[in-house]
Coordinates of C-alpha atoms in Angstrom, one line a residue:
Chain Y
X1 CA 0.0 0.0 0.0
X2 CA 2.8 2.0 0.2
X3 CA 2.3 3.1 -3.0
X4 CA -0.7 4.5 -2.6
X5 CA -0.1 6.1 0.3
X6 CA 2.3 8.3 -1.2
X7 CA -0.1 8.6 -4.2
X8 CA -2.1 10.0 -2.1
X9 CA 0.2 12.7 -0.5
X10 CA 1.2 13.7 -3.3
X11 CA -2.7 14.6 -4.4
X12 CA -2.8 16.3 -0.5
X13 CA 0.3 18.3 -1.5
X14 CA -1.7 19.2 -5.1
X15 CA -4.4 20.9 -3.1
X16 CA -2.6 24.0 -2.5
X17 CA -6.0 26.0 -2.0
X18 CA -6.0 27.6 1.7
X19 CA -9.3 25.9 2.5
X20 CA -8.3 23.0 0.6
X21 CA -8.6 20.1 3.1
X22 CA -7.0 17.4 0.4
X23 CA -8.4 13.8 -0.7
X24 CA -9.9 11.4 1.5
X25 CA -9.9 14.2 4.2
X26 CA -13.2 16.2 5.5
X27 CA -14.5 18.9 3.6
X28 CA -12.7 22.2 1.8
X29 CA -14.2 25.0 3.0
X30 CA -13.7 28.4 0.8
X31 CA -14.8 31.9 1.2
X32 CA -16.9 33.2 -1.5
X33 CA -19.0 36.2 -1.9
X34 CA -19.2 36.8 2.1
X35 CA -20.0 33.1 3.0
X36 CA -18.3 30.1 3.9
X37 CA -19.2 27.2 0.4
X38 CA -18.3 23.2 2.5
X39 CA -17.8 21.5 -0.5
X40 CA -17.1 17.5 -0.4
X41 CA -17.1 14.9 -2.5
X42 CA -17.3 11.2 -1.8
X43 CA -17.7 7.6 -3.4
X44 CA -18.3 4.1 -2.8
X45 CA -17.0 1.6 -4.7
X46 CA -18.8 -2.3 -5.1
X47 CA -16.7 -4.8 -3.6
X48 CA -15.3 -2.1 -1.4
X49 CA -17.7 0.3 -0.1
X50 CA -20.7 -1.8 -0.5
X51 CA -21.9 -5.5 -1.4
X52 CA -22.4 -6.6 -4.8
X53 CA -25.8 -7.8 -4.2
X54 CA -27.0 -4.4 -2.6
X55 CA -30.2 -3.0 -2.8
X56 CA -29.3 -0.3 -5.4
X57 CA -32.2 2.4 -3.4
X58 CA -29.9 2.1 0.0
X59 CA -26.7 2.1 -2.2
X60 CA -27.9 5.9 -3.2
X61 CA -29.2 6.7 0.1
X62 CA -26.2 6.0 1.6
X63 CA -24.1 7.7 -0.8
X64 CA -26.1 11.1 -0.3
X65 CA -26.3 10.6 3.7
X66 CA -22.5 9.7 4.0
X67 CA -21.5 13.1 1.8
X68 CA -24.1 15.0 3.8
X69 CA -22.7 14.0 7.1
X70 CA -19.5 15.8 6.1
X71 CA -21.5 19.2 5.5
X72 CA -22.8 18.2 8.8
X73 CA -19.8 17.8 10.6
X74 CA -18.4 21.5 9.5
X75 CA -22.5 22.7 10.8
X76 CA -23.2 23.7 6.8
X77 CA -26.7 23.4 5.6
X78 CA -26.7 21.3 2.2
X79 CA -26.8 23.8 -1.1
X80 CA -27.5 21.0 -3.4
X81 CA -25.3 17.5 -4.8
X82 CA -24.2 16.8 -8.0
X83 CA -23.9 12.9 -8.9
X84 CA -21.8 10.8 -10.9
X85 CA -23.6 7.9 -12.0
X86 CA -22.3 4.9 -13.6
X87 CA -25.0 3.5 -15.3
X88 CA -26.3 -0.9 -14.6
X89 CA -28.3 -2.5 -13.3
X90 CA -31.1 -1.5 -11.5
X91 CA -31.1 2.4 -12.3
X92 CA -34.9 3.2 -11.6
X93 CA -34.1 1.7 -8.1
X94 CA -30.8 3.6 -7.9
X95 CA -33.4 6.5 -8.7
X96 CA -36.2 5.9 -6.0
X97 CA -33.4 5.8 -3.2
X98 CA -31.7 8.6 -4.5
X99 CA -35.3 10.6 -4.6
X100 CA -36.0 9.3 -1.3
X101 CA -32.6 11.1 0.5
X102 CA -32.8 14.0 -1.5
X103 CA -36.5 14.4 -0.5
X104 CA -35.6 13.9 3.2
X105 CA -32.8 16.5 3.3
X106 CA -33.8 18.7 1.7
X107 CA -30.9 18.8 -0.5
X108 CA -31.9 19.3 -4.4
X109 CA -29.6 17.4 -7.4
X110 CA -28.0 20.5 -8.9
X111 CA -26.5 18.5 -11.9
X112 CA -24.4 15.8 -12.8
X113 CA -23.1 13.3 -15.1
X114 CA -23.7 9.5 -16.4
X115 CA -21.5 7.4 -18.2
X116 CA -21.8 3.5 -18.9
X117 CA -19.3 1.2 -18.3
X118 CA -18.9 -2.4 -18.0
X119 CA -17.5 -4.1 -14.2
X120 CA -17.5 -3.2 -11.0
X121 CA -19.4 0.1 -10.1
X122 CA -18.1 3.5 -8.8
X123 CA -20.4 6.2 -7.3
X124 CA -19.4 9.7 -6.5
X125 CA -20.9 12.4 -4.9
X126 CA -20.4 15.8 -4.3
X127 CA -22.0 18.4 -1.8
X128 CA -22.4 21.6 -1.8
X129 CA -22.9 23.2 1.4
X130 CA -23.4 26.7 2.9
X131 CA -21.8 26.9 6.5
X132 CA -24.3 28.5 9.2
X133 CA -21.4 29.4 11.6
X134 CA -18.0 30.9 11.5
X135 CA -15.9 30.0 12.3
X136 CA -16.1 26.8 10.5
X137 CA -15.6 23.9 13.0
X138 CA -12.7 22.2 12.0
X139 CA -10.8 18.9 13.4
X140 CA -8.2 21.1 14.6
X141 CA -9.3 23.4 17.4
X142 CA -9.2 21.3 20.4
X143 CA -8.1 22.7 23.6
X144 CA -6.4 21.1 26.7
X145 CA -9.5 21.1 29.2
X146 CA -12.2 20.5 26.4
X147 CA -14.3 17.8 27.0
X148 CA -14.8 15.2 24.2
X149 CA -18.4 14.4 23.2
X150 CA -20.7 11.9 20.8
X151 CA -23.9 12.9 19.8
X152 CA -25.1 8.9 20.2
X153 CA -23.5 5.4 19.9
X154 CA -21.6 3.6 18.0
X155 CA -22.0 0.3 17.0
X156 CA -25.1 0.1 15.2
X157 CA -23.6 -0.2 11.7
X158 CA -21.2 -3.0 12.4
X159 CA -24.8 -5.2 13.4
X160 CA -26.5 -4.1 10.6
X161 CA -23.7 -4.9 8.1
X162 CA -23.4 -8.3 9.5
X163 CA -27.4 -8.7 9.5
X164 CA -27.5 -7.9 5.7
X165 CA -24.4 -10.0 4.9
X166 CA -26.2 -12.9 7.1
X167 CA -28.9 -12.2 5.2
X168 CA -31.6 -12.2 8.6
X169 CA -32.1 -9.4 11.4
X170 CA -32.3 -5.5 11.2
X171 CA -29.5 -4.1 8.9
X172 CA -31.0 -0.7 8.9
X173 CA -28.8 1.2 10.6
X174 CA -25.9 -0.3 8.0
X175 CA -28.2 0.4 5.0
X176 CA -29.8 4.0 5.5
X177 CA -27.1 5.7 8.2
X178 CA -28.5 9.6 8.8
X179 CA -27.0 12.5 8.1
X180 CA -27.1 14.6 11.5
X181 CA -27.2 18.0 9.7
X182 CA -29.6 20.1 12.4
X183 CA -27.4 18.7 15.5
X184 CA -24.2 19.9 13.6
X185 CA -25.7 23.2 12.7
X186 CA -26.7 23.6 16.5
X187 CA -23.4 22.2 17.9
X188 CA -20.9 24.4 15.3
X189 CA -21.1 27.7 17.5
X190 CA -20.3 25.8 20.6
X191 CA -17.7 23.5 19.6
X192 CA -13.7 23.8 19.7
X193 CA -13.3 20.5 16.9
X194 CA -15.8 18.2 15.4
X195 CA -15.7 15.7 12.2
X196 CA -18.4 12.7 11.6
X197 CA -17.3 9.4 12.8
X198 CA -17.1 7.4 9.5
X199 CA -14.2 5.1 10.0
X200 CA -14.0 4.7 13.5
X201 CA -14.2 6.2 17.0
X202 CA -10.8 5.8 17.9
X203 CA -9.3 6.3 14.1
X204 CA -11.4 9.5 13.9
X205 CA -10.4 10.9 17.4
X206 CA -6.9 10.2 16.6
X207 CA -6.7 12.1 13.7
X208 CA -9.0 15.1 15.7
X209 CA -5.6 14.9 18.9
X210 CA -3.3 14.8 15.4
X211 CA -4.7 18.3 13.7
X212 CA -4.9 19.5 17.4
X213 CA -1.3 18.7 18.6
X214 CA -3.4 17.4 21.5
X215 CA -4.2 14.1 23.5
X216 CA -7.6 13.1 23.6
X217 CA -8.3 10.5 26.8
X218 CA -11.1 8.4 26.1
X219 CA -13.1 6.5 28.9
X220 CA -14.2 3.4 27.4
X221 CA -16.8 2.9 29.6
X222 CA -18.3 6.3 28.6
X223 CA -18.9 5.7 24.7
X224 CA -22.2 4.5 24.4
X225 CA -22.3 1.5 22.4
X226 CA -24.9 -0.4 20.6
X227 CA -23.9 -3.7 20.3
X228 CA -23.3 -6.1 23.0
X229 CA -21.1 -5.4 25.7
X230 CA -18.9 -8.0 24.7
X231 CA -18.0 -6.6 21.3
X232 CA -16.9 -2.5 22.5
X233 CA -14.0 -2.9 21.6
X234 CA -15.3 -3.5 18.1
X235 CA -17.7 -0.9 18.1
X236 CA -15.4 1.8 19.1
X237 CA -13.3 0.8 15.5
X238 CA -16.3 -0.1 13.3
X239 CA -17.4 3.2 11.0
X240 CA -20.2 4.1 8.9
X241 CA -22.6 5.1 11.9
X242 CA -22.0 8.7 11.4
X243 CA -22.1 10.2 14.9
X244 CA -20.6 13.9 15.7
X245 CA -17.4 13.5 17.8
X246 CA -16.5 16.7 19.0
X247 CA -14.9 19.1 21.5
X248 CA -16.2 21.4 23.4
X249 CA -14.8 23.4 27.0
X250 CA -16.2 22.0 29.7
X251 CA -18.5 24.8 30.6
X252 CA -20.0 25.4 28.1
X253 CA -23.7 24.5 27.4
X254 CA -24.7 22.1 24.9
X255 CA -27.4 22.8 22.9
X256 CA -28.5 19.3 21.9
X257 CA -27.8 16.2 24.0
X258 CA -24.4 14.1 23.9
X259 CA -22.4 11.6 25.6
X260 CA -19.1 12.9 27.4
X261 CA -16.6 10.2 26.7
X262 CA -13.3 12.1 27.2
X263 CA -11.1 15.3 27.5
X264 CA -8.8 16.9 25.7
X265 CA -5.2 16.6 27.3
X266 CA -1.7 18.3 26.2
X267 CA -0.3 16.9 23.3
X268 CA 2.3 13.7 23.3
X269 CA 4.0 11.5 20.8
X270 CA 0.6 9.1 21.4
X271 CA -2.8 10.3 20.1
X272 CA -5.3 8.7 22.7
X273 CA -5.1 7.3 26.0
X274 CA -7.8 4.3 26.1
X275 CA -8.6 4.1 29.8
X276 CA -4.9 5.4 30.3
X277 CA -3.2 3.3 28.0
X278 CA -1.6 4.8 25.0
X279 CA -3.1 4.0 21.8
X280 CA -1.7 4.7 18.1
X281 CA -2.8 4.2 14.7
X282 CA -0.4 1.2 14.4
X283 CA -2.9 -0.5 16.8
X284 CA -5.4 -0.9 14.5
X285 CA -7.7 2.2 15.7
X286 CA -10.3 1.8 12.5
X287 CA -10.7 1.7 9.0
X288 CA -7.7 3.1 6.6
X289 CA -9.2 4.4 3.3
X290 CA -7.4 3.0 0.4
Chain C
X1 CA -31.7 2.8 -24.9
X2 CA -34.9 3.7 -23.9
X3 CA -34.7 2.6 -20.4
X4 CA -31.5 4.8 -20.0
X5 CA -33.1 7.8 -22.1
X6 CA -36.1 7.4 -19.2
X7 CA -33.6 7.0 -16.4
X8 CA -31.7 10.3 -17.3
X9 CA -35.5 12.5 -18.3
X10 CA -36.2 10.9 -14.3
X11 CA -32.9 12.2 -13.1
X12 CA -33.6 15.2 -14.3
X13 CA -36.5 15.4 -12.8
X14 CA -35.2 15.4 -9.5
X15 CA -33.7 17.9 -10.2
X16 CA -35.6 21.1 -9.1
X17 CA -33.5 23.8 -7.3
X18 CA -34.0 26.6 -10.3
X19 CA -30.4 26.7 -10.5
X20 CA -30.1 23.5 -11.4
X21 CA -29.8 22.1 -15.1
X22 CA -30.1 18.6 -14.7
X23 CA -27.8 15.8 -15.5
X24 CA -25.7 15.6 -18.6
X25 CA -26.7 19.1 -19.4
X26 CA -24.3 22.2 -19.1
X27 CA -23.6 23.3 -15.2
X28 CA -25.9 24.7 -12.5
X29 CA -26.0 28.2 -11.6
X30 CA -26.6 29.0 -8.5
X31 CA -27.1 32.0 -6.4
X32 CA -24.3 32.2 -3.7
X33 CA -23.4 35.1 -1.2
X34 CA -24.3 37.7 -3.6
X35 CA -22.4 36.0 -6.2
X36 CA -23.3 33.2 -8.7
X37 CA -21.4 30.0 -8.4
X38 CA -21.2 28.0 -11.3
X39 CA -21.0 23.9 -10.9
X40 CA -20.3 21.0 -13.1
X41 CA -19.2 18.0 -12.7
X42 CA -18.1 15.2 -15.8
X43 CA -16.8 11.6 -16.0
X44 CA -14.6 9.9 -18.4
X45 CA -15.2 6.3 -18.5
X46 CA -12.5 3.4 -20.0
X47 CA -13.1 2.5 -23.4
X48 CA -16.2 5.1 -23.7
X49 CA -14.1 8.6 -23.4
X50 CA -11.0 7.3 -23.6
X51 CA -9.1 4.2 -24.7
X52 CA -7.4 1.5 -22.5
X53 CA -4.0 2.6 -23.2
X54 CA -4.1 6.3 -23.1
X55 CA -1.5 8.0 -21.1
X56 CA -2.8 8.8 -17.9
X57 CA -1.5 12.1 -17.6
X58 CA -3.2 13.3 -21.0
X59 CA -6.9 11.4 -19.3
X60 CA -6.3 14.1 -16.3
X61 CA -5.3 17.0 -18.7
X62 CA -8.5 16.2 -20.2
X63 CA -11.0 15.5 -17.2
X64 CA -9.2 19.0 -16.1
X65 CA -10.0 20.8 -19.5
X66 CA -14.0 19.3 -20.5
X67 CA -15.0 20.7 -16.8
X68 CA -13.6 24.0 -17.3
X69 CA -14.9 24.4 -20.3
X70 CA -18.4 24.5 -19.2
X71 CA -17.5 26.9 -17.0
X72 CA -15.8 28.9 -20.2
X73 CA -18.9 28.5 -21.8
X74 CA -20.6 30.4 -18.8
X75 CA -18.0 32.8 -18.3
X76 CA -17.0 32.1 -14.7
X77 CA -13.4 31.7 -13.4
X78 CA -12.8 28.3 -11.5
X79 CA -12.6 28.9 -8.2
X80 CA -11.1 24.7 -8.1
X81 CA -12.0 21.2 -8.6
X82 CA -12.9 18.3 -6.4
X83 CA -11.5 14.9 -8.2
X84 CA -13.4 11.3 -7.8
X85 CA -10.4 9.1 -8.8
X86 CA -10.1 5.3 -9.3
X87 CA -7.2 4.1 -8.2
X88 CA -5.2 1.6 -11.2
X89 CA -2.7 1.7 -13.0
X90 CA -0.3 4.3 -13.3
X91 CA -1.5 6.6 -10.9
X92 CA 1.7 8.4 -10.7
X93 CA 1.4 9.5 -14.2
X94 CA -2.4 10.5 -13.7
X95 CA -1.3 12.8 -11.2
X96 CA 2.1 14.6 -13.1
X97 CA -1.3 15.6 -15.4
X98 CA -3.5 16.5 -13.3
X99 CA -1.1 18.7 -11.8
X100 CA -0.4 20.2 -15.3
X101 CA -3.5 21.1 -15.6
X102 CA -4.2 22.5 -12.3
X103 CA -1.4 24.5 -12.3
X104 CA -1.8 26.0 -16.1
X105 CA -5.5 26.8 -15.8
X106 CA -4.8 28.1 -12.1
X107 CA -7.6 26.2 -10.6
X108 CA -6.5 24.4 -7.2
X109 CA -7.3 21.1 -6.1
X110 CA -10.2 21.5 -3.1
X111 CA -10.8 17.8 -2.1
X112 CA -12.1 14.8 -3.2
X113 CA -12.0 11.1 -2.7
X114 CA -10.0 7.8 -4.0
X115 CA -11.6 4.5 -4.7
X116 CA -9.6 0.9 -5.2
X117 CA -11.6 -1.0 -7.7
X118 CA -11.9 -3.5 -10.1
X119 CA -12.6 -2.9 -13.9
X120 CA -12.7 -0.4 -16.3
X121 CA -12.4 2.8 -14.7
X122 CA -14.5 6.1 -14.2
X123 CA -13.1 9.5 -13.3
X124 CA -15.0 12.1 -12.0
X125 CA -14.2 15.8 -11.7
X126 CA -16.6 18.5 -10.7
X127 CA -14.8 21.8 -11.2
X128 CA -16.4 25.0 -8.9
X129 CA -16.5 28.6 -10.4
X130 CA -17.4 32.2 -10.1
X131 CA -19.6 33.6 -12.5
X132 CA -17.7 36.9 -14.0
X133 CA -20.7 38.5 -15.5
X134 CA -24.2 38.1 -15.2
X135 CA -26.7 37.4 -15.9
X136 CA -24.8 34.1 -16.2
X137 CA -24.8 33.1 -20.5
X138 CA -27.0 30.0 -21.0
X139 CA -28.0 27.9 -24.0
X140 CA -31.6 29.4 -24.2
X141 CA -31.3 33.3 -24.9
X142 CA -30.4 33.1 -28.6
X143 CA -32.7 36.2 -30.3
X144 CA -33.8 36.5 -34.1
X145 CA -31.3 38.4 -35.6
X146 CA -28.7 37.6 -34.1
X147 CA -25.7 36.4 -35.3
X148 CA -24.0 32.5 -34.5
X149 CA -20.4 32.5 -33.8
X150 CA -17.7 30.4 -33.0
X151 CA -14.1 30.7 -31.5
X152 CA -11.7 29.0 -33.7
X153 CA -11.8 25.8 -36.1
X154 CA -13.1 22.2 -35.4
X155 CA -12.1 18.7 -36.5
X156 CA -8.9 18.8 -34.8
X157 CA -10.0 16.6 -32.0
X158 CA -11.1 14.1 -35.1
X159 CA -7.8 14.2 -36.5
X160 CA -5.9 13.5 -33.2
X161 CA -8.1 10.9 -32.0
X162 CA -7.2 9.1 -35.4
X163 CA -3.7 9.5 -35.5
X164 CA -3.4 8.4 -31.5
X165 CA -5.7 5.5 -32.6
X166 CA -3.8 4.8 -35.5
X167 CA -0.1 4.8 -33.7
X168 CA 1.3 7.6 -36.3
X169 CA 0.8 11.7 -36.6
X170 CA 0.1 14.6 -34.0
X171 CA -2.7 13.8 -31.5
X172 CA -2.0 16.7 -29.0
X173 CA -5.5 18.5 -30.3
X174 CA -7.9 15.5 -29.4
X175 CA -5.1 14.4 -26.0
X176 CA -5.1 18.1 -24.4
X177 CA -7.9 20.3 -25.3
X178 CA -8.0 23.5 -24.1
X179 CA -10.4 25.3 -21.8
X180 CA -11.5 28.6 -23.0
X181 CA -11.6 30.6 -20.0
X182 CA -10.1 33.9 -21.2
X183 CA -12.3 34.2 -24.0
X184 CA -15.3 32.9 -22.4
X185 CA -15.1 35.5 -19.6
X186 CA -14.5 38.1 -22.6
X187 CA -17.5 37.0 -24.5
X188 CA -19.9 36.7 -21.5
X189 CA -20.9 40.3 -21.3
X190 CA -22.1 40.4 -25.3
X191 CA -23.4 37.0 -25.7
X192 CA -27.1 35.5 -25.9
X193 CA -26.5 32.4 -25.8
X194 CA -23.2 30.4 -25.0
X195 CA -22.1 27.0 -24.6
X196 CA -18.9 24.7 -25.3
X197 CA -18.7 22.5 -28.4
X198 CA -18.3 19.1 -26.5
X199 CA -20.4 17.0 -28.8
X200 CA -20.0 18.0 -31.8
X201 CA -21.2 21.4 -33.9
X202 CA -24.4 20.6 -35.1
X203 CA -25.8 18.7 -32.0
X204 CA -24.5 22.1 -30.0
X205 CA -26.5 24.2 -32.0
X206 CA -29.4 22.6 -32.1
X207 CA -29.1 22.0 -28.0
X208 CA -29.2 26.0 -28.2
X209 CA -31.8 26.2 -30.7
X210 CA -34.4 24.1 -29.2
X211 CA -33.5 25.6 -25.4
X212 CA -34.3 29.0 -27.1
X213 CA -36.7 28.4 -29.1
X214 CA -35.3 29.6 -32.2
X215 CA -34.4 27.6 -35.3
X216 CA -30.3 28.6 -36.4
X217 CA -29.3 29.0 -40.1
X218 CA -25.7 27.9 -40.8
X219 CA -23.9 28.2 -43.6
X220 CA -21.7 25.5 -43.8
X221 CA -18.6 26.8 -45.5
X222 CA -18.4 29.7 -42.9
X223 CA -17.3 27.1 -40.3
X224 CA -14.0 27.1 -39.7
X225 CA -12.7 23.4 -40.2
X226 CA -9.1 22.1 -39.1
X227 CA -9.6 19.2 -41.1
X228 CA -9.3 18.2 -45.1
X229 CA -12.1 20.1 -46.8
X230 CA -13.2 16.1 -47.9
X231 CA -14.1 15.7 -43.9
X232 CA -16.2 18.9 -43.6
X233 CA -19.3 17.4 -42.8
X234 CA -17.5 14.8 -40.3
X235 CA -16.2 18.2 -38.8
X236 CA -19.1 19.6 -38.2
X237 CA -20.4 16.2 -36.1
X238 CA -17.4 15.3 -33.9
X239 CA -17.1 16.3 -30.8
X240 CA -13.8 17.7 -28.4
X241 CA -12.9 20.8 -29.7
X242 CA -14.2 22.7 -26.9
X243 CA -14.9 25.5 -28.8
X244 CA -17.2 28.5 -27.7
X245 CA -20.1 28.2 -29.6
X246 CA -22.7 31.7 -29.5
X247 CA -25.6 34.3 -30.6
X248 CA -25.4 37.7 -30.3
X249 CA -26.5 40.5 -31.2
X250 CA -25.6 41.2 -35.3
X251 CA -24.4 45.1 -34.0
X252 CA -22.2 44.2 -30.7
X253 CA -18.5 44.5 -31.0
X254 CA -17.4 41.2 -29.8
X255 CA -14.1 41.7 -27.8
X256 CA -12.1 38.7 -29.3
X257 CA -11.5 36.9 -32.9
X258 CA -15.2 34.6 -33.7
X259 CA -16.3 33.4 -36.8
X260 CA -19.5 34.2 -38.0
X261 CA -21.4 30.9 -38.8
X262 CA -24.7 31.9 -39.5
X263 CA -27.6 33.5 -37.4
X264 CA -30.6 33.4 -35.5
X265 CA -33.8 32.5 -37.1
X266 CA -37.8 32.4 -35.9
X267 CA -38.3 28.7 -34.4
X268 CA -40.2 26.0 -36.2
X269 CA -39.9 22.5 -36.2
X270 CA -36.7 21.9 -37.2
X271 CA -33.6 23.5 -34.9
X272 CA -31.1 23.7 -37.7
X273 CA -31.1 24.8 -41.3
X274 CA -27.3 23.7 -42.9
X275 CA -27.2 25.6 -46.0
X276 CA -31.0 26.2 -45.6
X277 CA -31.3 22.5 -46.0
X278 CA -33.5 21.4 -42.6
X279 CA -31.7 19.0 -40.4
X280 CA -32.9 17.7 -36.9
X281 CA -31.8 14.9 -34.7
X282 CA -32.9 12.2 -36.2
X283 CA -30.4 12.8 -39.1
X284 CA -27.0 12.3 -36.5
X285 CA -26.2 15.5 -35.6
X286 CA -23.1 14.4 -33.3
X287 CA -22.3 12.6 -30.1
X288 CA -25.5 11.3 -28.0
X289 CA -24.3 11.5 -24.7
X290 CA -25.3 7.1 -23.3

């Protein structure tokens, strides 16, 4: 993977634009005519991102919600989404999801393009957001003495993946994950650092104590989970549930509810502290996007 | 190709901010911080846009180039690009281009995403901009009486994409087309109608004479061709020039070089009169997007 890796870099080190937040990283956020434009773009690949044998309405769903949960994260209000559509089977369905999530969040399809091509399918999404408050929240802002917050638990998606791979029980939660676009809107003025958890807790708190130059303690007990007690240590890695993690100092009042999990502590050559004990990415912390 | 004509009328359908111009159209306008922010975005699929063995670095040249030129054709500056890229083969080289490109059209990098997957591959690009005049030029405000014009010659593209098929001769025209931003920014204040010549000639003009109602008379030795004068009418019907293709007003001084092609008549039944000879559709006009 190494390879890639520095492929990648280089594509960060190509995105020279001060609001440019590079590939496979949160949103860019860019002034323009007095307001903050989020912009994002994400896709989902078959075999990789999803299963072959999908149902192509929760494929689209999930593609709008998991874009929109970025805008979310940076407390934007979705502008609108442009689509990139490979064309197979299944397209009215693809349609009727896609419909569905627009409907739901109020977030119209601006434009797009569609192109057929034969093998594996490869979806892309971008969204256009406006942010609400400035400054924009940012995974880089949190401060020794912050506490660390979820806005719900974790969890949920790993059960749901396995229900839909095992083909019985509820897989909902894996199929149609939400967008939380009002709870980030009414968290952004209060928060010191946020991003959506989309490929781990501890993978996506890590890289929130990197951009920080901060520690970020996490009591394990703390994170609520929803999977069986048993399998936490699971659910704190597993993504695609698509809660806010954030930081925010201690006094300050929340306007929605959340779970304090942790505090932000000074800065060391480890990221998080699990219960005390130092944890880096070389653990295994979550999901690395390849 | 019903069921994929149906799917892309549906799609387009969802598509109802009033900004919005739907998928495989031009790009969405929309209003923005007291500004106008023009949006696109376009794919290149293996084996459809492009063939297997293309240098990579001319395929991001040109994924670079086609999105700016819709916003050319609308007159905005690129404010930068968000890139959906497939991870394969030569990724290295892919990115040498795409920084090319970036760097000689001055449009930064903002964000995007990378995919591993199987297959043929599909690149998406969806390029931002700031509109530089408005109102914003679109295909539908061609008036009677006004003249058609184009920027510079086609059948270039035709020529390179036979000589890079063929292993022999210069292919730079149909590997690195250029974006027409300088001219399209010039033109915007003076033009009724605008867009970019992606499809070929005739289909472009009659996308502009059915979107304004209007039926346009060319006269077919007028056109500027960069092709033997044996291929004219080949010329006229290939596609990836990216030349600026618009009406205006017989009187206006038009700030750059354009060839008059013909003009604006009263709309009837059929969008395009060649050498007063009436041609719609149905007689191949150009590239149907699929």
């Amino acid at each position: 993977m190494t390879a890639e890796l520095a492929l990648i870099a280089a594509l960060r080190r190509l995105a020279t634009h001060p609001g440019a937040r590079g590939l496979d990283d949160d949103c860019a956020v860019i002034e323009f005519g007095e307001e903050a434009l989020v912009l994002t773009h994400d896709m989902m690949a078959e075999g990789v991102h999803f299963l072959s044998g999908q149902d192509p309405a929760d494929l689209a769903w999930k593609l709008v919600a998991t874009n929109l949960s970025d805008l979310a994260a940076k407390g934007a209000e979705p502008v609108g989404v442009l689509l990139g559509y490979t064309l197979g089977r299944d397209d009215v369905r693809f349609l009727e999801g896609l419909g569905e999530a627009l409907a739901h969040y109020g977030a119209p399809l601006l434009g797009g393009d569609t192109v057929r091509a034969q093998g594996p399918r490869a979806l892309g999404l971008t969204a256009i957001g406006r942010a609400t408050h400035r400054p924009v929240p940012s995974r880089s802002g949190a401060s020794v003495g912050d506490g660390l917050y979820l806005t719900g638990a974790v969890g949920a998606a790993m059960l749901g993946f396995e229900a839909l791979r095992g083909g019985s029980g509820d897989s909902l939660a894996y199929r149609r994950p939400r967008a939380l676009l009002a709870e980030g809107q009414a968290l952004a003025p209060h928060v010191s650092a946020m991003m959506d958890v989309s490929d781990g807790l501890l993978l996506d708190a890590a890289r929130i104590a990197r951009a920080s130059g901060a520690t970020l303690a996490i009591d394990r007990a703390a994170v609520p989970v929803a999977a069986p007690e048993a399998r936490r240590d699971e659910a704190l890695r597993w993504g695609d549930d698509y809660q806010l993690l954030f930081t925010a100092p201690a006094a300050a009042g929340l306007p929605i509810e959340a779970h304090r999990i942790g505090e932000v502590r000074p800065g060391s050559a480890v990221p998080l502290l699990l219960d005390g004990l130092p944890l880096t990415e070389a653990d295994g912390l979550g999901y690395e996007h390849r």
